[in-house]
Tab-separated table of C-alpha atoms in Angstrom:
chain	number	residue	atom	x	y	z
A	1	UNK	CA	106.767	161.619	72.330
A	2	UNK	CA	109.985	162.685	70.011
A	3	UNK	CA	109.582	160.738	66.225
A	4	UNK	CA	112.168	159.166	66.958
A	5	UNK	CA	111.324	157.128	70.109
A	6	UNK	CA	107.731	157.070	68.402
A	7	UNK	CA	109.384	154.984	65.182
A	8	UNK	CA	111.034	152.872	67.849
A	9	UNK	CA	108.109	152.157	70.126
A	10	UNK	CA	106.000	151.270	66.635
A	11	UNK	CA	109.127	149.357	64.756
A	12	UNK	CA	109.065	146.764	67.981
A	13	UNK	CA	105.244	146.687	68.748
A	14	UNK	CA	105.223	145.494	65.052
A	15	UNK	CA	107.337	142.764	65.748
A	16	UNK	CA	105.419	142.185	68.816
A	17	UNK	CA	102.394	142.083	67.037
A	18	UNK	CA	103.225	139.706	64.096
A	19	UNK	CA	106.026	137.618	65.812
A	20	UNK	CA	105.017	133.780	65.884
A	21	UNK	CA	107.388	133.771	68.862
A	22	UNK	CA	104.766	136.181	70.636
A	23	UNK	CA	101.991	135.124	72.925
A	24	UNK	CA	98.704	136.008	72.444
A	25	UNK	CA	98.817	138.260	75.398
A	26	UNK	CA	102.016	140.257	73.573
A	27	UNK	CA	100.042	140.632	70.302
A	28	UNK	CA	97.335	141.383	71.663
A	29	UNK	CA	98.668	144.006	73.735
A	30	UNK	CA	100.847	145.435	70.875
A	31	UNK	CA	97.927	145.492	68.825
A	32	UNK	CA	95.781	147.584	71.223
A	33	UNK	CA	99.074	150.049	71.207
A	34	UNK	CA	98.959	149.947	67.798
A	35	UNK	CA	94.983	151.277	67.723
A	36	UNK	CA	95.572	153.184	70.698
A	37	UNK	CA	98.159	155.568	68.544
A	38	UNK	CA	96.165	155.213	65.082
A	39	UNK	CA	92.632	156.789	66.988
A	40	UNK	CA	95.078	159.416	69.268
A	41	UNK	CA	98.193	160.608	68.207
A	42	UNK	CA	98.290	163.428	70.613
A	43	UNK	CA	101.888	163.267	73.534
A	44	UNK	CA	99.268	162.072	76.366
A	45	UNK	CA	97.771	159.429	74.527
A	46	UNK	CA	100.749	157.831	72.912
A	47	UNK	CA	102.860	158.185	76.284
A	48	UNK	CA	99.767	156.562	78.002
A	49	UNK	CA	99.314	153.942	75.293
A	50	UNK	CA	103.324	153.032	75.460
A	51	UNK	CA	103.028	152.936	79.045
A	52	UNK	CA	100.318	149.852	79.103
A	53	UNK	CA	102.278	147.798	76.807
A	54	UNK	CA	105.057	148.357	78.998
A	55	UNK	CA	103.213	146.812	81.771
A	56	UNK	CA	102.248	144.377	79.740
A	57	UNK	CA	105.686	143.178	78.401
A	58	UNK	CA	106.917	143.793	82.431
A	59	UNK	CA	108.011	139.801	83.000
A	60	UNK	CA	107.713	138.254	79.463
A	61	UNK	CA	110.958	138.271	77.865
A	62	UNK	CA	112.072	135.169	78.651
A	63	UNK	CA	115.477	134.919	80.524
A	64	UNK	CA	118.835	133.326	79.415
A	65	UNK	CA	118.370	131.049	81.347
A	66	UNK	CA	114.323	129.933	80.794
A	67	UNK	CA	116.102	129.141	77.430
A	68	UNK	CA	118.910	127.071	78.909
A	69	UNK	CA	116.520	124.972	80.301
A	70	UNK	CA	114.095	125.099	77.716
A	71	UNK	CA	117.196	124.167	75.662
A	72	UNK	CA	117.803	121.370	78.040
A	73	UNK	CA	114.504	119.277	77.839
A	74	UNK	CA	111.511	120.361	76.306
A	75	UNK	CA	113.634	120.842	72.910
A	76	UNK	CA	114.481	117.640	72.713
A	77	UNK	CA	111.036	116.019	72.391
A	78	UNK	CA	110.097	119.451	70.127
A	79	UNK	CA	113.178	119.916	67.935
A	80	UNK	CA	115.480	117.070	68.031
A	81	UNK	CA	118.455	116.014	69.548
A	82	UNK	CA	120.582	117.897	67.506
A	83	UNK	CA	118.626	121.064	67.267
A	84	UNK	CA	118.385	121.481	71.275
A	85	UNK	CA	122.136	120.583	71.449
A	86	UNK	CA	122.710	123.189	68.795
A	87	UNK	CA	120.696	125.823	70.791
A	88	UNK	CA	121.976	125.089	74.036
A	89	UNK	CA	125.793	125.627	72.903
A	90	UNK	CA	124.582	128.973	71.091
A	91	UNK	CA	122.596	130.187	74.088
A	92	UNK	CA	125.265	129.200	77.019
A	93	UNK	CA	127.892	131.105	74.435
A	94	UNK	CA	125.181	133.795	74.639
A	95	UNK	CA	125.567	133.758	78.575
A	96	UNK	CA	129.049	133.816	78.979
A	97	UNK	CA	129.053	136.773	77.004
A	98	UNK	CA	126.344	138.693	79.297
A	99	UNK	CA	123.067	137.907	77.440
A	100	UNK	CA	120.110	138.270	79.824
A	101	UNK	CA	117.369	137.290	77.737
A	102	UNK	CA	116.431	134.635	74.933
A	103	UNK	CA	117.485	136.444	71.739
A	104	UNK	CA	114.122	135.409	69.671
A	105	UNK	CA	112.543	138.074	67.540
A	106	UNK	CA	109.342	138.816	70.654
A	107	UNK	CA	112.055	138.554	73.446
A	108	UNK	CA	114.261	141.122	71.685
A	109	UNK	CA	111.676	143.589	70.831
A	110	UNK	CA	110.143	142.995	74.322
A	111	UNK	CA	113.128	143.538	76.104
A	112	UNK	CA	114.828	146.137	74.025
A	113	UNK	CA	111.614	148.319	74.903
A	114	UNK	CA	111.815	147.519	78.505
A	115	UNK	CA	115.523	148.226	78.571
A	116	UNK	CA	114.709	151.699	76.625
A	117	UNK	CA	111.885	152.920	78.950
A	118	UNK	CA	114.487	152.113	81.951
A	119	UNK	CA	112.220	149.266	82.896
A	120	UNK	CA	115.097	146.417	82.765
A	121	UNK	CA	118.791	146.871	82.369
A	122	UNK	CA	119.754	144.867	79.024
């Protein structure tokens, strides 16, 4: 795998990894990239390595609208009033403009790998 596409892949898993927006499942599996590539850094095992937390991440990011609705009740009770409102404006502006997926720091790393690897179309 190029540097390049290497710093990308790592730049995101760390996000991934560390995110309080991730699951357990996400850091989890962005941490066993991370060990994978630390104990092999050879094309094969990287690629391989990349290639599980791809499958992983296959399904996570969660959708415009997941948010919308997550926007629309269960941020009430969590965030108040206000704060849902707020986030359901900003993510239905999001929409109209062609967002497919929530815009938090996991979603964006998770999808911005997917969309990179050809897995999704961003």
């Amino acid at each position: 795998m190029e540097k390049e596409l290497f710093d990308y892949v790592a730049q995101r898993a760390e996000v991934l990894a560390t995110s309080d927006a991730s699951t357990q499942v996400t850091k989890d599996a962005a941490e066993s990239w991370k060990a994978a590539v630390a104990a092999d850094t050879s094309d094969a095992a990287v690629e391989a390595a990349t290639a599980q937390l791809l499958d992983v991440l296959e399904g996570r990011p969660t959708t415009i609208d997941g948010v919308i609705a997550f926007a629309q009740g269960p941020a009430k009770q969590i965030m108040g009033e206000q704060a849902a409102a707020a986030m359901l404006e900003a993510q239905l502006a999001r929409k109209e403009a062609g967002a497919k997926y929530c815009n938090c720091p996991s979603c964006t790393a998770a999808s911005e790998l997917l969309a990179k690897f050809g897995r999704i179309e961003l």
